Coordinates of C-alpha atoms in Angstrom, one line a residue:
M1 CA 101.4 82.5 112.6
R2 CA 101.1 85.7 110.5
L3 CA 102.2 87.7 113.5
A4 CA 105.2 85.4 114.0
Y5 CA 106.2 85.8 110.3
T6 CA 105.8 89.5 110.5
L7 CA 108.0 89.7 113.6
L8 CA 110.7 87.5 112.0
L9 CA 110.9 89.9 109.0
V10 CA 110.9 92.9 111.3
G11 CA 113.8 91.2 113.1
V12 CA 115.6 91.0 109.8
T13 CA 115.2 94.7 109.1
A14 CA 116.3 95.5 112.6
V15 CA 119.5 93.5 112.1
W16 CA 120.2 95.2 108.8
G17 CA 119.6 98.6 110.5
W18 CA 121.9 97.6 113.3
T19 CA 124.7 96.6 111.0
F20 CA 125.3 100.1 109.8
V21 CA 126.7 101.0 113.2
V22 CA 128.5 97.6 113.6
V23 CA 130.2 97.8 110.2
Q24 CA 131.3 101.4 110.8
D25 CA 133.0 100.4 114.0
A26 CA 134.6 97.3 112.4
I27 CA 136.1 99.1 109.4
A28 CA 137.5 101.8 111.7
A29 CA 139.8 99.0 113.1
Y30 CA 140.2 96.9 109.9
G31 CA 140.3 97.3 106.1
V32 CA 137.1 97.5 104.1
L33 CA 138.1 94.9 101.5
G34 CA 139.4 92.5 104.2
F35 CA 136.1 92.8 106.1
L36 CA 134.0 92.3 103.0
A37 CA 136.1 89.3 101.9
L38 CA 135.7 87.5 105.2
R39 CA 132.0 88.5 105.6
F40 CA 131.0 86.9 102.3
T41 CA 133.3 84.0 102.6
L42 CA 131.5 83.2 105.9
A43 CA 128.1 83.8 104.3
S44 CA 128.7 81.6 101.3
G45 CA 130.3 78.9 103.4
A46 CA 127.3 78.8 105.7
M47 CA 124.9 78.4 102.7
A48 CA 127.0 75.9 100.8
P49 CA 125.9 72.7 102.6
F50 CA 122.3 73.5 101.9
V51 CA 122.2 74.9 98.3
A52 CA 125.5 74.2 96.6
R53 CA 124.2 71.0 95.0
R54 CA 121.4 72.9 93.3
A55 CA 123.8 75.5 91.8
G56 CA 124.5 74.3 88.2
L57 CA 126.9 76.0 85.8
G58 CA 124.3 78.3 84.4
T59 CA 123.2 79.5 87.9
L60 CA 126.8 80.0 88.9
L61 CA 127.5 82.2 85.8
V62 CA 124.3 84.2 86.1
G63 CA 124.6 84.6 89.8
G64 CA 128.3 85.4 89.5
G65 CA 127.5 88.3 87.1
I66 CA 124.7 89.7 89.2
G67 CA 127.0 89.3 92.3
V68 CA 129.5 91.7 90.7
V69 CA 126.8 94.4 90.7
L70 CA 125.9 93.5 94.3
A71 CA 129.5 93.6 95.3
A72 CA 129.8 97.2 93.9
G73 CA 126.9 98.1 96.1
Y74 CA 128.4 96.7 99.3
L75 CA 131.8 98.1 98.5
L76 CA 130.4 101.7 98.0
Q77 CA 128.2 101.4 101.0
T78 CA 131.1 100.2 103.3
L79 CA 133.5 102.8 101.9
G80 CA 130.8 105.4 102.4
L81 CA 130.6 104.5 106.1
L82 CA 134.2 105.7 106.5
Y83 CA 133.0 109.3 105.7
T84 CA 129.3 109.5 106.7
T85 CA 127.1 108.5 109.6
P86 CA 125.1 105.2 110.0
T87 CA 121.9 107.3 109.9
N88 CA 122.8 108.9 106.6
S89 CA 124.0 105.6 105.2
G90 CA 120.8 103.8 106.1
L91 CA 118.5 106.5 104.8
I92 CA 120.4 106.9 101.5
T93 CA 120.8 103.1 101.0
G94 CA 117.0 102.7 101.2
L95 CA 116.7 104.7 97.9
F96 CA 117.5 101.5 96.0
V97 CA 113.7 101.0 95.8
V98 CA 113.7 104.3 93.7
F99 CA 116.7 103.3 91.6
A100 CA 115.4 99.9 90.8
P101 CA 112.8 101.1 88.2
L102 CA 115.3 103.6 86.8
A103 CA 117.7 100.7 86.3
A104 CA 115.0 98.6 84.7
R105 CA 114.4 101.5 82.3
A106 CA 118.0 101.9 81.4
L107 CA 118.8 98.2 81.1
F108 CA 115.6 96.7 79.7
G109 CA 113.6 99.6 78.3
E110 CA 110.8 99.3 80.9
L111 CA 108.5 102.4 81.1
L112 CA 108.6 104.7 84.1
S113 CA 105.4 105.7 85.8
R114 CA 104.6 109.1 87.2
R115 CA 104.8 107.6 90.7
V116 CA 108.4 106.6 90.1
M117 CA 109.3 110.1 88.8
L118 CA 107.7 111.7 91.9
A119 CA 109.7 109.3 94.1
V120 CA 112.9 110.3 92.3
G121 CA 112.1 114.0 92.8
L122 CA 111.4 113.5 96.5
S123 CA 114.5 111.5 97.1
L124 CA 116.8 114.0 95.3
L125 CA 115.4 116.9 97.2
G126 CA 115.8 114.9 100.4
M127 CA 119.4 114.1 99.5
V128 CA 120.2 117.8 99.0
L129 CA 118.7 118.7 102.4
L130 CA 120.4 115.7 104.2
A131 CA 123.9 116.2 102.8
G132 CA 123.9 119.9 102.2
Q133 CA 123.9 120.6 106.0
S134 CA 126.8 118.1 106.6
P135 CA 130.5 118.8 106.9
S136 CA 132.4 118.4 103.6
G137 CA 133.8 115.1 104.6
V138 CA 130.4 113.6 105.1
R139 CA 129.3 114.6 101.7
V140 CA 131.8 112.2 100.2
G141 CA 130.3 109.4 102.1
D142 CA 126.8 110.4 101.1
A143 CA 127.8 110.4 97.4
L144 CA 129.4 107.0 97.8
T145 CA 126.3 105.7 99.5
L146 CA 124.1 107.1 96.7
G147 CA 126.3 105.1 94.3
C148 CA 125.5 102.1 96.5
A149 CA 121.8 102.7 96.2
A150 CA 122.1 102.9 92.4
A151 CA 124.0 99.6 92.3
L152 CA 121.5 97.9 94.6
G153 CA 118.7 99.2 92.3
A154 CA 120.5 97.7 89.3
H155 CA 120.8 94.4 91.3
I156 CA 117.0 94.3 91.9
A157 CA 116.4 95.0 88.2
L158 CA 118.7 92.2 87.2
L159 CA 117.2 89.8 89.7
S160 CA 113.7 90.6 88.5
R161 CA 114.8 89.7 84.9
Y162 CA 116.7 86.5 85.6
A163 CA 115.7 85.0 88.9
R164 CA 112.7 83.1 87.6
E165 CA 115.0 80.9 85.6
H166 CA 117.0 79.7 88.6
D167 CA 116.6 78.2 92.1
A168 CA 116.4 81.1 94.5
G169 CA 118.7 79.7 97.1
A170 CA 121.3 78.5 94.6
L171 CA 121.3 81.9 92.9
A172 CA 121.8 83.8 96.2
F173 CA 124.6 81.4 97.0
A174 CA 126.3 82.1 93.6
Q175 CA 126.1 85.8 94.3
M176 CA 127.7 85.5 97.7
L177 CA 130.4 83.2 96.3
S178 CA 131.1 85.7 93.5
M179 CA 131.4 88.6 96.0
A180 CA 133.7 86.6 98.2
A181 CA 135.9 85.7 95.3
L182 CA 136.0 89.3 94.0
F183 CA 136.8 90.8 97.3
W184 CA 139.6 88.3 97.9
A185 CA 141.1 89.1 94.5
M186 CA 141.0 92.9 95.3
W187 CA 142.2 92.6 98.9
P188 CA 145.9 92.2 98.3
L189 CA 145.9 94.8 95.6
F190 CA 144.6 97.6 97.7
E191 CA 145.1 96.6 101.4
P192 CA 147.6 94.7 103.4
V193 CA 146.4 91.1 104.1
F194 CA 146.3 90.2 107.8
A195 CA 143.9 88.6 110.2
P196 CA 141.4 90.9 111.8
P197 CA 141.8 91.9 115.5
P198 CA 139.7 90.0 117.9
G199 CA 137.2 92.8 118.3
V200 CA 136.3 92.7 114.6
W201 CA 135.4 89.0 114.5
P202 CA 131.9 89.5 116.1
A203 CA 131.1 92.0 113.4
I204 CA 132.2 89.6 110.7
A205 CA 130.1 86.8 112.2
L206 CA 127.1 89.0 112.6
T207 CA 127.1 90.4 109.1
G208 CA 128.2 87.1 107.5
L209 CA 126.0 84.6 109.3
V210 CA 123.0 86.7 110.5
A211 CA 122.7 89.7 108.2
S212 CA 123.6 87.8 105.0
A213 CA 123.1 84.1 105.1
G214 CA 120.5 83.9 107.9
A215 CA 118.6 87.0 106.8
F216 CA 118.2 85.6 103.3
W217 CA 116.7 82.4 104.6
V218 CA 114.3 84.2 106.9
Q219 CA 113.3 86.7 104.2
T220 CA 112.7 83.9 101.6
A221 CA 110.7 81.8 104.0
V222 CA 108.6 84.6 105.3
Q223 CA 107.8 86.1 101.9
Q224 CA 106.4 82.7 100.8
R225 CA 103.8 83.1 103.6
I226 CA 102.8 86.7 103.7
S227 CA 101.6 89.2 101.1
A228 CA 104.0 91.3 99.0
A229 CA 102.2 94.4 100.4
R230 CA 103.0 93.4 104.0
A231 CA 106.6 92.5 103.1
A232 CA 107.2 95.8 101.3
V233 CA 105.9 97.8 104.3
I234 CA 108.1 95.8 106.7
L235 CA 111.3 96.0 104.5
T236 CA 111.1 99.7 104.2
M237 CA 111.6 99.8 108.0
E238 CA 115.4 99.2 107.5
P239 CA 116.4 102.9 107.1
V240 CA 114.2 103.7 110.1
F241 CA 116.1 101.1 112.2
A242 CA 119.4 102.5 110.8
A243 CA 118.4 105.9 112.1
L244 CA 117.3 104.6 115.5
F245 CA 120.5 102.6 116.0
G246 CA 122.6 105.5 114.7
Y247 CA 120.9 107.8 117.3
W248 CA 121.2 105.2 120.1
L249 CA 124.6 103.6 119.5
A250 CA 126.6 106.1 117.4
G251 CA 125.3 109.4 118.8
D252 CA 124.0 110.6 115.4
R253 CA 122.0 113.8 115.5
L254 CA 120.2 115.5 112.6
N255 CA 119.5 119.2 112.6
P256 CA 116.0 120.4 111.5
V257 CA 117.0 120.8 107.8
Q258 CA 118.5 117.2 107.8
L259 CA 115.4 115.9 109.5
A260 CA 113.3 117.4 106.7
G261 CA 115.6 115.7 104.2
A262 CA 115.3 112.4 106.0
A263 CA 111.5 112.7 105.9
L264 CA 111.5 113.4 102.2
I265 CA 113.7 110.3 101.6
L266 CA 111.3 108.1 103.6
S267 CA 108.4 109.6 101.8
A268 CA 110.1 108.6 98.5
L269 CA 110.3 105.0 99.8
V270 CA 106.6 105.0 100.6
V271 CA 105.7 106.5 97.2
G272 CA 108.0 104.2 95.3
E273 CA 107.4 100.9 97.1
V274 CA 104.8 100.8 99.9
L275 CA 101.8 102.4 98.3
P276 CA 102.0 100.4 95.0
A277 CA 102.4 97.1 97.0
L278 CA 99.4 98.0 99.1
R279 CA 97.3 98.6 96.0
R280 CA 98.5 95.3 94.6
G281 CA 97.5 93.6 97.8
K282 CA 94.0 95.1 97.8
K283 CA 93.5 94.0 94.2
G284 CA 94.7 90.5 95.0

């Protein structure tokens, strides 16, 4: 059964890596805000029958506030895909594991370890090498995606602070509902509102049902049954899958300098998340 749970979580990271290419293709034919509004409407609608009854007013308020931060992350990531490659987007998004302790320090005064500072240095150097060899248009997308990673890091820090006080499923539902409401409010202000073309609906269904609602349920169920160390190792495969799908489906190619930058970013993820989780697993 442990192998089955591991394969399920690997499947989740593979889907997340695949969606970088899927989303880029979708927003090339449809607006960013419209896509996100429909994605999270579908995700929250799919979760509602199972968890809405457990979402009290306090959970809705806390989850709604945290959802605003998460919405900023998804908005920056999706906008970034207009100007960068799925490979770059996946690698840079993975830096949220480095930004999470930085956000915890800024928001709640938590101390930073030498390991975190080393991971920050590796990731920054990797960013310089990855983006510095790209066309000027791609650098804009890389900067937006770096903002996404910072927002996702803040989201992790907020969840770590407040999640214990609420039902996990209800809190996730509140976040998705908050994101759907926010993107619907922004949509008519910045983009024309119209139904997506038929070719975009599969991407909305994949990201809303599978990559959002479905992936959450799988991740929650699996992490109740395997160690945190094993889960951390598996989840850091997401940027690797993003690079693989970017190479296979989008024709992304990195030159030697960019490959070195990608390697440094992945090493920052290992230093920042995988090694500490493995140590905790051994102690446990």
